[in-house]
Coordinates of C-alpha atoms and ligand atoms in Angstrom, one line a residue:
M1 CA 38.4 -9.4 -18.9
E2 CA 39.6 -6.3 -20.7
T3 CA 40.0 -3.0 -19.0
L4 CA 38.9 0.1 -20.9
T5 CA 40.1 3.5 -19.8
H6 CA 38.5 6.9 -20.2
D7 CA 38.7 10.2 -18.4
I8 CA 35.1 10.6 -17.9
V9 CA 32.4 7.8 -18.2
I10 CA 28.8 8.8 -18.5
V11 CA 26.3 6.1 -17.8
G12 CA 23.1 6.9 -19.8
A13 CA 22.5 8.5 -23.1
G14 CA 19.3 10.2 -22.5
L15 CA 18.9 13.9 -22.3
A16 CA 21.1 14.3 -19.2
G17 CA 23.7 11.9 -20.3
L18 CA 24.1 13.4 -23.8
R19 CA 23.9 17.0 -22.6
A20 CA 26.8 16.2 -20.0
A21 CA 28.7 14.6 -22.8
V22 CA 28.6 17.6 -25.0
A23 CA 29.4 20.0 -22.1
A24 CA 32.4 18.0 -21.2
A25 CA 33.6 17.8 -24.7
E26 CA 33.1 21.6 -25.1
F27 CA 34.9 22.1 -21.8
S28 CA 38.1 20.5 -23.1
S29 CA 39.0 18.7 -26.3
K30 CA 41.8 16.9 -24.2
I31 CA 39.2 14.9 -22.2
D32 CA 38.4 11.5 -23.4
I33 CA 34.7 10.7 -22.8
A34 CA 32.7 7.5 -22.9
V35 CA 29.0 7.3 -23.1
I36 CA 27.6 3.9 -22.1
S37 CA 24.0 3.0 -22.8
K38 CA 22.2 -0.3 -22.4
V39 CA 20.0 0.8 -25.4
Y40 CA 20.8 2.6 -28.5
P41 CA 20.9 6.3 -27.4
V42 CA 17.9 7.6 -29.2
R43 CA 15.9 4.8 -27.7
S44 CA 16.5 6.2 -24.2
H45 CA 13.2 7.2 -22.5
S46 CA 13.8 10.9 -23.0
V47 CA 12.9 10.4 -26.7
C48 CA 9.2 9.9 -25.4
A49 CA 8.9 13.4 -23.8
Q50 CA 6.0 15.0 -25.3
G51 CA 4.6 18.2 -23.9
G52 CA 7.6 20.6 -23.5
T53 CA 10.5 22.0 -21.7
A54 CA 9.9 25.0 -19.4
A55 CA 11.9 28.2 -19.6
V56 CA 11.3 31.9 -19.1
L57 CA 11.5 33.6 -22.5
R58 CA 9.0 36.3 -22.5
E59 CA 7.9 39.6 -21.1
G60 CA 5.2 39.1 -18.4
D61 CA 7.1 35.9 -17.2
S62 CA 10.1 36.1 -14.8
N63 CA 12.6 33.9 -13.1
D64 CA 10.9 34.5 -9.8
L65 CA 7.6 33.4 -11.1
H66 CA 9.0 30.2 -12.5
A67 CA 10.8 29.5 -9.2
W68 CA 7.7 30.2 -7.2
D69 CA 5.6 27.9 -9.3
T70 CA 8.2 25.2 -8.9
V71 CA 8.5 25.7 -5.2
K72 CA 4.6 25.7 -4.7
G73 CA 4.3 22.8 -7.0
S74 CA 7.0 20.9 -4.9
D75 CA 4.7 21.5 -1.8
F76 CA 7.7 23.5 -0.4
L77 CA 10.0 20.5 -0.3
A78 CA 12.4 21.9 -3.1
D79 CA 15.6 23.5 -2.1
Q80 CA 15.0 26.9 -3.1
D81 CA 18.7 27.9 -3.8
I82 CA 18.8 25.2 -6.5
V83 CA 15.4 26.1 -7.9
E84 CA 16.7 29.7 -8.4
F85 CA 19.8 28.5 -10.1
F86 CA 17.7 26.0 -12.3
V87 CA 15.2 28.7 -13.5
K88 CA 18.1 31.2 -14.2
Q89 CA 19.9 28.7 -16.4
A90 CA 16.8 27.3 -18.4
P91 CA 16.6 30.0 -21.1
E92 CA 20.1 29.6 -22.1
E93 CA 19.6 25.9 -22.7
I94 CA 16.6 26.4 -24.9
V95 CA 18.6 28.8 -26.9
T96 CA 21.6 26.5 -27.1
L97 CA 19.3 23.7 -28.4
E98 CA 17.9 26.2 -30.9
H99 CA 21.4 26.9 -32.1
W100 CA 22.2 23.2 -32.6
G101 CA 19.1 22.8 -34.7
C102 CA 16.2 21.8 -32.4
P103 CA 13.0 22.5 -34.5
W104 CA 11.0 24.2 -31.7
S105 CA 7.4 25.0 -32.8
R106 CA 6.9 28.6 -33.8
T107 CA 4.6 31.5 -33.3
D108 CA 3.3 33.3 -36.4
D109 CA 6.0 35.9 -36.1
G110 CA 8.7 33.1 -36.0
K111 CA 9.5 33.0 -32.3
I112 CA 9.9 29.9 -30.1
N113 CA 6.3 29.1 -29.2
Q114 CA 5.3 28.2 -25.6
R115 CA 2.2 26.6 -24.3
P116 CA 0.4 26.5 -20.9
F117 CA 1.2 23.5 -18.6
G118 CA -0.1 22.2 -15.3
G119 CA 1.1 24.2 -12.3
H120 CA 2.8 27.0 -14.3
S121 CA 1.2 30.4 -14.0
F122 CA 2.6 31.6 -17.4
P123 CA 2.7 29.7 -20.7
R124 CA 6.4 28.7 -20.6
A125 CA 6.6 25.2 -22.1
C126 CA 8.8 25.3 -25.2
F127 CA 7.8 22.4 -27.4
A128 CA 8.2 20.8 -30.7
A129 CA 4.6 19.7 -31.5
D130 CA 4.1 16.8 -29.0
M131 CA 7.4 15.1 -29.7
T132 CA 9.7 17.6 -27.7
G133 CA 11.9 14.8 -26.3
F134 CA 12.2 13.2 -29.7
H135 CA 13.5 16.4 -31.3
E136 CA 15.7 17.4 -28.2
M137 CA 17.4 13.9 -28.3
H138 CA 18.1 13.8 -32.1
T139 CA 19.5 17.4 -31.8
L140 CA 21.8 16.4 -29.0
Y141 CA 22.8 13.0 -30.3
G142 CA 23.7 14.6 -33.7
K143 CA 25.8 17.2 -31.7
A144 CA 27.5 14.6 -29.6
T145 CA 28.5 12.4 -32.5
A146 CA 30.4 15.4 -34.0
Y147 CA 33.0 15.3 -31.3
D148 CA 36.1 13.1 -31.8
N149 CA 36.5 12.8 -28.0
I150 CA 33.1 11.2 -27.2
K151 CA 32.9 7.5 -27.7
F152 CA 29.7 5.6 -27.5
Y153 CA 29.3 2.1 -26.0
D154 CA 25.7 1.2 -27.2
E155 CA 24.1 -1.9 -25.8
W156 CA 26.5 -2.2 -22.8
F157 CA 25.1 -2.8 -19.5
V158 CA 26.7 -1.4 -16.3
T159 CA 26.3 -3.7 -13.3
S160 CA 28.3 -2.1 -10.5
L161 CA 30.4 0.8 -9.3
I162 CA 34.0 0.2 -8.1
V163 CA 34.7 2.2 -5.0
E164 CA 37.6 2.4 -2.6
D165 CA 38.3 4.9 0.2
N166 CA 35.1 6.9 -0.8
V167 CA 36.4 7.4 -4.4
A168 CA 34.7 6.2 -7.4
K169 CA 37.3 4.4 -9.5
G170 CA 35.4 2.6 -12.3
L171 CA 32.6 0.5 -13.4
T172 CA 31.8 -3.1 -14.3
V173 CA 30.1 -3.4 -17.6
I174 CA 28.6 -6.1 -19.7
N175 CA 29.0 -5.9 -23.5
L176 CA 25.6 -7.3 -24.4
K177 CA 26.7 -8.5 -27.8
T178 CA 29.4 -10.7 -26.5
G179 CA 28.2 -11.2 -23.0
D180 CA 31.6 -10.4 -21.6
M181 CA 32.2 -8.3 -18.6
H182 CA 34.7 -5.4 -18.8
A183 CA 36.0 -2.9 -16.3
F184 CA 36.0 0.8 -17.1
R185 CA 38.8 2.6 -15.3
T186 CA 38.1 6.3 -15.0
K187 CA 38.7 9.6 -13.2
A188 CA 35.0 10.7 -13.1
I189 CA 31.7 9.1 -13.5
I190 CA 28.4 10.7 -14.3
M191 CA 25.3 8.6 -13.5
A192 CA 22.4 9.6 -15.9
T193 CA 20.4 6.4 -15.9
G194 CA 16.8 7.7 -15.7
G195 CA 14.0 6.9 -13.6
Y196 CA 12.5 3.6 -12.2
A197 CA 8.7 3.8 -12.7
R198 CA 8.8 0.2 -14.0
I199 CA 8.3 -0.9 -10.4
Y200 CA 4.7 -0.4 -11.5
E201 CA 2.8 -2.1 -14.2
F202 CA 0.5 0.8 -15.3
T203 CA 3.2 3.5 -16.2
T204 CA 4.0 5.8 -18.9
F205 CA 7.6 4.7 -18.9
S206 CA 9.6 2.4 -21.3
H207 CA 10.5 -1.0 -20.0
T208 CA 14.0 0.1 -19.7
A209 CA 13.2 2.5 -16.7
T210 CA 14.5 0.3 -14.0
G211 CA 16.5 2.6 -12.0
D212 CA 19.7 0.7 -12.4
G213 CA 22.0 3.6 -11.7
M214 CA 20.2 4.5 -8.4
T215 CA 20.5 0.9 -7.0
I216 CA 24.1 0.7 -8.2
A217 CA 25.0 3.9 -6.4
Y218 CA 22.9 2.9 -3.3
R219 CA 24.8 -0.4 -3.0
A220 CA 28.1 1.5 -3.3
G221 CA 27.2 3.6 -0.2
V222 CA 25.6 6.8 -1.8
P223 CA 22.4 7.6 -0.2
L224 CA 19.0 7.9 -2.2
K225 CA 16.9 10.9 -1.3
D226 CA 13.2 11.5 -1.1
M227 CA 12.3 8.2 -2.8
E228 CA 8.8 8.1 -1.3
F229 CA 7.7 10.9 -3.7
I230 CA 6.6 9.1 -7.0
Q231 CA 4.6 11.0 -9.4
F232 CA 1.4 9.8 -11.0
H233 CA 0.5 11.3 -14.2
P234 CA -3.2 12.1 -14.5
T235 CA -3.5 10.9 -18.2
G236 CA -2.1 7.4 -18.8
L237 CA -3.9 5.9 -21.9
V238 CA -6.2 3.0 -21.0
P239 CA -5.4 0.2 -21.1
S240 CA -1.6 0.6 -22.1
G241 CA -0.4 3.3 -19.7
I242 CA 1.1 5.2 -22.6
L243 CA 1.2 8.8 -21.9
I244 CA -1.2 11.4 -23.2
T245 CA 0.7 14.5 -22.7
G246 CA -0.3 17.2 -20.2
G247 CA -0.1 19.4 -23.3
A248 CA -3.5 18.1 -24.3
R249 CA -4.9 19.8 -21.3
G250 CA -2.5 22.7 -21.9
E251 CA -4.2 23.1 -25.3
G252 CA -7.6 23.2 -23.7
G253 CA -8.7 19.6 -23.1
Y254 CA -11.3 18.7 -20.4
L255 CA -11.4 16.0 -17.9
I256 CA -14.9 14.6 -17.5
N257 CA -16.5 11.9 -15.1
A258 CA -19.3 9.5 -15.8
K259 CA -21.9 12.3 -15.1
G260 CA -20.3 14.4 -17.9
E261 CA -19.1 16.9 -15.3
R262 CA -15.8 18.7 -15.3
F263 CA -15.1 17.7 -11.9
M264 CA -11.8 19.5 -11.5
K265 CA -14.0 22.6 -10.5
R266 CA -14.4 20.8 -7.1
Y267 CA -10.7 20.2 -6.5
A268 CA -8.8 23.3 -8.1
P269 CA -11.5 25.8 -9.1
E270 CA -8.9 28.2 -10.4
K271 CA -6.6 26.1 -12.3
M272 CA -9.1 23.4 -13.2
E273 CA -7.4 20.8 -15.4
L274 CA -4.1 22.6 -15.3
A275 CA -3.6 22.1 -11.5
P276 CA -0.3 20.2 -10.7
R277 CA -0.3 16.5 -11.4
D278 CA -0.5 15.3 -7.7
I279 CA -3.8 17.2 -7.3
V280 CA -5.4 16.1 -10.6
S281 CA -4.3 12.5 -10.0
R282 CA -5.9 12.5 -6.6
A283 CA -9.0 14.0 -8.1
E284 CA -9.4 11.3 -10.7
T285 CA -8.7 8.5 -8.2
T286 CA -11.3 9.9 -5.8
E287 CA -13.9 10.2 -8.6
I288 CA -13.2 6.6 -9.6
Q289 CA -13.5 5.5 -5.9
E290 CA -16.8 7.3 -5.5
G291 CA -18.2 5.3 -8.5
L292 CA -17.9 8.3 -10.9
G293 CA -15.6 6.6 -13.3
L294 CA -16.7 5.5 -16.8
E295 CA -16.8 1.7 -17.2
S296 CA -14.4 -0.3 -19.6
P297 CA -13.3 -4.0 -19.8
Y298 CA -10.0 -2.6 -18.3
G299 CA -11.6 -1.1 -15.3
P300 CA -13.0 2.4 -14.5
Y301 CA -11.6 5.3 -16.3
I302 CA -11.9 9.2 -16.8
A303 CA -12.6 10.8 -20.1
L304 CA -10.2 13.4 -21.6
D305 CA -12.2 15.3 -24.1
L306 CA -10.4 17.2 -26.8
R307 CA -13.3 17.4 -29.3
H308 CA -13.9 21.1 -29.0
L309 CA -10.3 21.9 -29.9
G310 CA -11.1 20.8 -33.6
E311 CA -9.3 18.6 -36.0
E312 CA -7.0 21.2 -37.3
K313 CA -5.6 22.1 -33.8
I314 CA -5.3 18.6 -32.8
N315 CA -3.5 17.6 -35.9
E316 CA -1.0 20.7 -35.6
R317 CA -0.4 20.6 -31.9
L318 CA -1.1 16.9 -30.8
P319 CA -0.5 14.7 -33.8
L320 CA 1.3 12.0 -31.9
I321 CA -1.5 11.9 -29.2
R322 CA -4.2 11.4 -32.0
D323 CA -2.1 8.7 -33.6
V324 CA -1.3 6.9 -30.2
A325 CA -5.2 7.1 -29.2
I326 CA -6.3 5.6 -32.5
K327 CA -3.7 2.8 -32.7
L328 CA -3.7 1.8 -29.0
S329 CA -7.2 2.5 -27.8
G330 CA -9.1 2.6 -31.0
V331 CA -10.3 6.0 -30.1
D332 CA -10.1 9.1 -32.4
P333 CA -9.8 12.2 -30.2
V334 CA -11.5 14.3 -32.9
K335 CA -14.6 12.3 -32.6
E336 CA -14.5 10.7 -29.0
P337 CA -13.1 11.5 -25.6
I338 CA -9.8 9.5 -24.7
P339 CA -10.1 7.0 -21.9
I340 CA -7.3 7.7 -19.3
R341 CA -6.5 7.2 -15.6
P342 CA -3.4 8.0 -13.4
A343 CA -0.2 6.3 -14.3
A344 CA 3.2 6.0 -12.5
H345 CA 5.3 8.7 -14.3
Y346 CA 8.3 10.0 -12.5
S347 CA 10.6 9.8 -9.5
M348 CA 11.2 13.0 -7.6
G349 CA 13.7 11.1 -5.6
G350 CA 17.1 9.7 -6.7
I351 CA 20.8 9.8 -6.0
H352 CA 21.6 12.4 -3.4
A353 CA 23.6 15.2 -5.1
N354 CA 24.1 19.0 -4.6
I355 CA 24.0 21.9 -6.9
K356 CA 27.1 21.0 -8.8
T357 CA 25.7 17.4 -9.2
E358 CA 28.4 16.1 -6.8
T359 CA 27.5 13.0 -4.6
P360 CA 29.2 12.3 -1.4
L361 CA 31.3 9.9 -3.3
S362 CA 34.6 11.7 -4.8
G363 CA 34.5 11.6 -8.6
F364 CA 30.9 10.5 -8.8
Y365 CA 28.1 12.8 -10.2
A366 CA 24.6 12.3 -10.9
A367 CA 22.1 14.3 -13.4
G368 CA 18.7 13.8 -14.8
E369 CA 15.9 11.7 -13.3
C370 CA 18.2 9.3 -11.5
S371 CA 19.4 12.2 -9.4
C372 CA 17.8 14.1 -6.6
L373 CA 19.2 17.6 -6.6
N374 CA 16.0 18.9 -4.8
V375 CA 14.6 20.9 -7.7
H376 CA 11.2 19.1 -7.6
G377 CA 10.6 18.4 -4.0
A378 CA 7.4 16.5 -3.4
N379 CA 5.9 17.0 -6.8
R380 CA 7.4 17.9 -10.1
L381 CA 5.8 20.3 -12.5
G382 CA 5.3 19.1 -16.0
T383 CA 8.1 20.2 -18.4
N384 CA 10.6 20.9 -15.7
S385 CA 12.3 17.5 -15.9
T386 CA 13.7 17.9 -19.5
T387 CA 14.9 21.4 -18.3
D388 CA 16.4 19.7 -15.3
C389 CA 18.2 17.2 -17.5
L390 CA 19.5 20.1 -19.9
V391 CA 20.5 22.4 -16.9
F392 CA 22.1 19.9 -14.7
G393 CA 23.5 17.7 -17.5
T394 CA 25.6 20.8 -18.5
V395 CA 26.7 21.3 -14.9
A396 CA 27.6 17.6 -14.5
G397 CA 29.6 17.6 -17.7
E398 CA 31.5 20.7 -16.7
E399 CA 32.1 19.6 -13.1
A400 CA 33.2 16.2 -14.1
A401 CA 35.5 17.6 -16.7
K402 CA 37.2 19.9 -14.1
Y403 CA 37.6 16.9 -11.8
A404 CA 39.1 14.8 -14.5
L405 CA 41.6 17.4 -15.5
S406 CA 42.8 17.8 -11.9
N407 CA 42.8 14.0 -10.9
S408 CA 44.7 11.0 -12.0
F409 CA 43.6 7.5 -12.9
R410 CA 43.5 5.2 -9.9
E411 CA 44.1 1.4 -9.9
I412 CA 41.2 -0.9 -9.8
P413 CA 41.4 -3.7 -7.3
R414 CA 41.0 -6.8 -9.3
E415 CA 39.2 -8.7 -6.5
K416 CA 36.3 -6.3 -6.8
I417 CA 35.8 -7.2 -10.4
L418 CA 36.1 -10.9 -9.8
T419 CA 33.4 -10.6 -7.2
E420 CA 31.0 -8.9 -9.5
E421 CA 31.7 -11.5 -12.2
R422 CA 30.8 -14.2 -9.8
R423 CA 27.6 -12.3 -8.6
V424 CA 26.4 -11.8 -12.1
F425 CA 27.5 -15.0 -13.9
D426 CA 27.5 -17.6 -11.0
E427 CA 24.9 -16.4 -8.7
I428 CA 22.3 -15.0 -11.1
L429 CA 22.9 -16.5 -14.5
G430 CA 24.3 -19.7 -13.1
R431 CA 21.6 -20.4 -10.4
E432 CA 19.3 -23.3 -11.0
G433 CA 16.4 -22.2 -8.9
D434 CA 12.8 -22.6 -9.6
E435 CA 11.5 -19.1 -9.4
R436 CA 10.8 -17.0 -12.5
V437 CA 11.8 -13.4 -13.1
S438 CA 8.5 -12.4 -14.7
V439 CA 6.5 -13.9 -11.8
I440 CA 8.6 -12.0 -9.1
R441 CA 8.4 -8.9 -11.3
D442 CA 4.6 -9.0 -11.6
E443 CA 4.1 -9.7 -7.9
M444 CA 6.3 -6.6 -7.1
R445 CA 4.2 -4.4 -9.4
R446 CA 1.1 -5.8 -7.9
I447 CA 2.2 -4.8 -4.4
M448 CA 3.3 -1.4 -5.4
S449 CA 0.0 -0.8 -7.3
E450 CA -2.1 -2.0 -4.5
K451 CA -0.3 -0.5 -1.7
M452 CA 1.9 2.3 -2.8
W453 CA -0.2 4.1 -5.4
V454 CA -1.7 7.6 -5.4
F455 CA -3.0 7.2 -1.8
R456 CA -1.0 5.0 0.7
K457 CA -1.9 4.1 4.4
G458 CA 0.4 3.0 7.1
D459 CA -1.0 -0.5 7.6
E460 CA -1.0 -1.2 3.9
L461 CA 2.7 0.2 3.6
E462 CA 3.7 -2.2 6.4
S463 CA 2.3 -5.2 4.9
A464 CA 3.7 -4.0 1.4
L465 CA 7.2 -4.0 3.0
K466 CA 6.8 -7.4 4.4
E467 CA 5.6 -8.8 1.1
L468 CA 8.5 -7.2 -0.8
R469 CA 11.2 -8.5 1.6
N470 CA 9.7 -11.9 1.0
L471 CA 10.0 -11.4 -2.7
K472 CA 13.6 -10.3 -2.2
E473 CA 14.1 -13.7 -0.6
R474 CA 12.4 -15.5 -3.4
F475 CA 14.6 -13.7 -5.9
K476 CA 17.6 -15.5 -4.5
N477 CA 16.0 -18.7 -5.9
I478 CA 15.5 -17.5 -9.6
R479 CA 16.4 -19.3 -12.8
V480 CA 17.4 -17.6 -16.1
E481 CA 16.4 -20.1 -18.8
D482 CA 18.9 -18.9 -21.3
K483 CA 22.4 -19.7 -20.2
G484 CA 24.1 -18.2 -23.3
R485 CA 26.1 -15.0 -23.4
T486 CA 25.1 -13.3 -26.5
F487 CA 22.4 -10.7 -26.0
N488 CA 21.0 -12.6 -23.1
T489 CA 17.7 -10.5 -22.4
G490 CA 16.9 -13.0 -19.6
L491 CA 20.0 -12.1 -17.7
V492 CA 19.3 -8.3 -18.3
A493 CA 15.7 -8.7 -17.0
A494 CA 17.1 -10.5 -13.9
L495 CA 19.7 -7.9 -13.1
Q496 CA 17.0 -5.1 -13.6
L497 CA 14.5 -7.0 -11.4
D498 CA 17.2 -7.2 -8.8
F499 CA 17.7 -3.4 -9.0
T500 CA 14.1 -2.5 -8.9
L501 CA 13.4 -4.8 -5.8
D502 CA 15.8 -2.6 -3.8
L503 CA 14.2 0.6 -5.0
A504 CA 10.7 -0.6 -4.3
E505 CA 11.9 -1.4 -0.8
V506 CA 13.4 2.0 -0.3
T507 CA 10.3 3.8 -1.7
I508 CA 8.1 2.1 0.8
A509 CA 10.5 2.3 3.7
G510 CA 10.6 6.1 3.1
A511 CA 6.9 6.4 2.9
L512 CA 6.0 4.5 5.9
P513 CA 7.4 6.9 8.6
R514 CA 6.4 9.9 6.8
T515 CA 3.3 10.6 8.7
E516 CA 1.9 13.5 6.6
S517 CA 0.6 14.3 3.2
R518 CA 2.8 16.4 1.0
G519 CA 2.9 16.7 -2.9
A520 CA 2.6 13.2 -4.3
H521 CA 3.0 11.5 -1.0
S522 CA -0.7 11.3 0.1
R523 CA -1.7 9.5 3.4
P524 CA -5.4 9.4 4.0
D525 CA -4.4 8.5 7.6
Y526 CA -2.4 11.6 7.9
P527 CA -4.1 14.0 5.5
K528 CA -2.3 17.2 6.3
R529 CA 1.1 18.6 5.5
D530 CA 3.2 18.7 8.7
D531 CA 6.0 21.2 8.4
E532 CA 6.9 21.1 12.1
N533 CA 8.0 17.6 11.7
W534 CA 8.3 16.7 8.1
L535 CA 9.8 19.7 6.3
K536 CA 12.9 17.6 5.6
H537 CA 14.4 15.5 3.0
T538 CA 14.7 11.7 3.5
L539 CA 18.1 10.0 2.9
A540 CA 18.1 6.2 2.6
Y541 CA 21.5 4.4 3.1
Y542 CA 22.0 0.8 2.1
T543 CA 22.5 -1.8 4.7
K544 CA 22.2 -5.6 4.4
E545 CA 19.1 -5.6 6.7
G546 CA 17.4 -2.8 4.5
P547 CA 17.5 1.0 4.2
R548 CA 18.7 3.0 7.2
L549 CA 17.0 6.5 7.1
E550 CA 18.3 9.9 8.0
Y551 CA 16.9 13.3 7.4
I552 CA 18.4 16.6 6.3
P553 CA 16.8 20.1 6.2
V554 CA 15.1 21.8 3.3
T555 CA 16.8 25.0 2.1
I556 CA 14.4 28.0 2.0
T557 CA 15.6 31.4 0.5
K558 CA 12.5 33.5 -0.4
W559 CA 9.4 31.5 -0.1
P560 CA 8.4 30.3 3.5
P561 CA 5.9 27.4 3.3
A562 CA 2.3 28.6 2.7
V563 CA -1.0 27.1 2.0
R564 CA -0.9 25.3 -1.4
A565 CA -4.2 26.2 -3.2
Y566 CA -5.0 26.2 -6.9
Ligands
FAD601 C1 6.2 9.4 -22.0 C2 6.8 10.4 -21.2 C3 6.7 11.8 -21.6 C4 7.4 12.8 -20.8 N1 7.3 14.1 -21.3 C5 8.0 15.0 -20.6 C6 7.8 16.5 -21.1 O1 7.1 16.7 -22.0 N2 8.6 17.4 -20.5 C7 9.4 17.0 -19.4 O2 10.0 17.9 -18.9 N3 9.6 15.8 -19.0 C8 8.8 14.7 -19.6 N4 8.9 13.3 -19.1 C9 10.0 13.1 -18.1 C10 11.4 13.2 -18.9 O3 11.3 12.7 -20.2 C11 12.4 12.2 -18.1 O4 12.4 12.5 -16.7 C12 13.8 12.5 -18.7 O5 13.8 12.5 -20.1 C13 14.7 11.5 -18.2 O6 16.0 11.7 -18.8 P1 17.3 11.0 -18.4 O7 18.3 11.5 -19.3 O8 17.6 11.3 -16.9 O9 17.2 9.4 -18.6 P2 16.6 8.6 -19.8 O10 16.3 9.3 -21.0 O11 15.6 7.7 -19.2 O12 17.9 7.7 -20.1 C14 18.5 6.8 -19.3 C15 19.7 6.3 -20.0 O13 20.4 5.5 -19.0 C16 20.8 4.3 -19.8 N5 20.9 3.2 -18.8 C17 20.0 2.8 -17.8 N6 20.5 1.8 -17.0 C18 21.7 1.5 -17.6 C19 22.6 0.4 -17.3 N7 22.5 -0.5 -16.4 N8 23.8 0.4 -18.2 C20 24.0 1.2 -19.1 N9 23.0 2.2 -19.4 C21 22.0 2.3 -18.6 C22 19.7 4.0 -20.8 O14 20.1 3.1 -21.8 C23 19.5 5.5 -21.2 O15 20.3 5.8 -22.2 C24 8.3 12.4 -19.9 C25 8.4 11.0 -19.6 C26 7.7 10.1 -20.2 C27 8.0 8.7 -19.8

């Protein structure tokens, strides 16, 4: 086993990881930075972001308005000091990307264009057609490769964090090409490993979104926060789940039930289709439950009608959406409505970190979707996530750089590495059990989809937890067919499944005691928001018996909780 040494190691090459790498490299040319990614960087999920990136750029809009929209959208669970910082930093990130070459869509007079988006009361989503993430990622990747002090480890897979005395000292990483495990010795680590929507089957997310970094941090003693809050996006394409951007509604698309009715008028009469995602997803689910969905061989769906926008606007603003709908559903949105229904989309929860992206573990930072800095509370507004990745990617890069410059390398205990090698190669790869990874994965997704979906009830959550714990037992008896080392995708799938099982458990364990409905956490058995008892964040700590929960208060600065109506 070889030990590699870098001042800062960033795990993840999505928007957050790349932005952090550039920020650290700009902070000091003396810092030696590694970026590890299990996929080639521009295959990170960020490249799929479609609709836009929120920032205040124009007269008529204001930081306070963006902050208020975010706080109200979060159902008052966001920490307001962090939201205020977030909205203040956002415009600078847009301009910075502009200077680095991001091809933002333009207005007729050449300014950066902005479109309306769900839950925002001003058109503030900067976009590059409907391929915003694609262009942001290529801009950042191009920028990052220009620095001599950033080294990329593409197709390397991190398996664990090495911690001693509450200090993060390094990581264990498999080079997927050779199958060898390496230790990375480092002063500071930034986790930027993205979300875990792949605990579900019907999701907008890439197959790589398995929350590895969250579980790795959790098992190393860092708490996960607010994991019960999972966002369901109202417009997942039927049957694949591929995203149809909220920008389609931002550009004026309608949601229609089987009676041809724009039903959102009964749920959010003012904002209609542009209400926040939790509200629209609940409305669609209710319509379907009441028999007002349209029928398809893949079950009932809702129609997203763009026909009135006309071919020219669809081609200019939503070219990807048209292409995707034609190729994957056989429907041309110029001529027919698109079949959609809610799909698992985003995790508001993640690794517990503060406004500086610091976690309770010294030298360990978290940014992007894997983190929970409390910007999004119980429900994230569309286009606020890419902004989050840019703003807090920058913060993480700078904070880690400061830390690395004022701390020295620590010795990595060899025993810890050997233990991890035994876990991965002997216990998981070497095991000759009779359970299949794909079978357990499908079971997990079934449980989550049936019992931990848009609506969740106490008795269902209890039975989901029981079933899931049973699956975790069964996992101990898995068998990976390919025993080789080179690009062993079977081993990667097993490791990812192992990570997601823990996350699914934490998600349900957090949802069960939260006897209220807030944002994306909707309990028909407790339909009201309960600020007296539940205006607080959930922290889940790893124990062998399952998560131990604690709660911490929400920071309120300017906006006391109020009725959330749209
Ligand atoms: C289809 C789609 C459209 C979206 N559209 C928008 C939008 O328009 N606006 C918006 O604001 N948000 C949008 N979002 C959400 C937003 O794109 C994501 O939340 C955000 O891009 C996540 O970025 P990230 O950097 O945190 O992680 P990711 O981009 O997911 O990157 C994760 C990185 O971690 C690496 N990694 C993970 N595990 C390991 C491991 N074990 N070892 C090594 N490397 C690892 C991966 O290789 C990858 O490089 C969208 C999401 C989806 C799915």
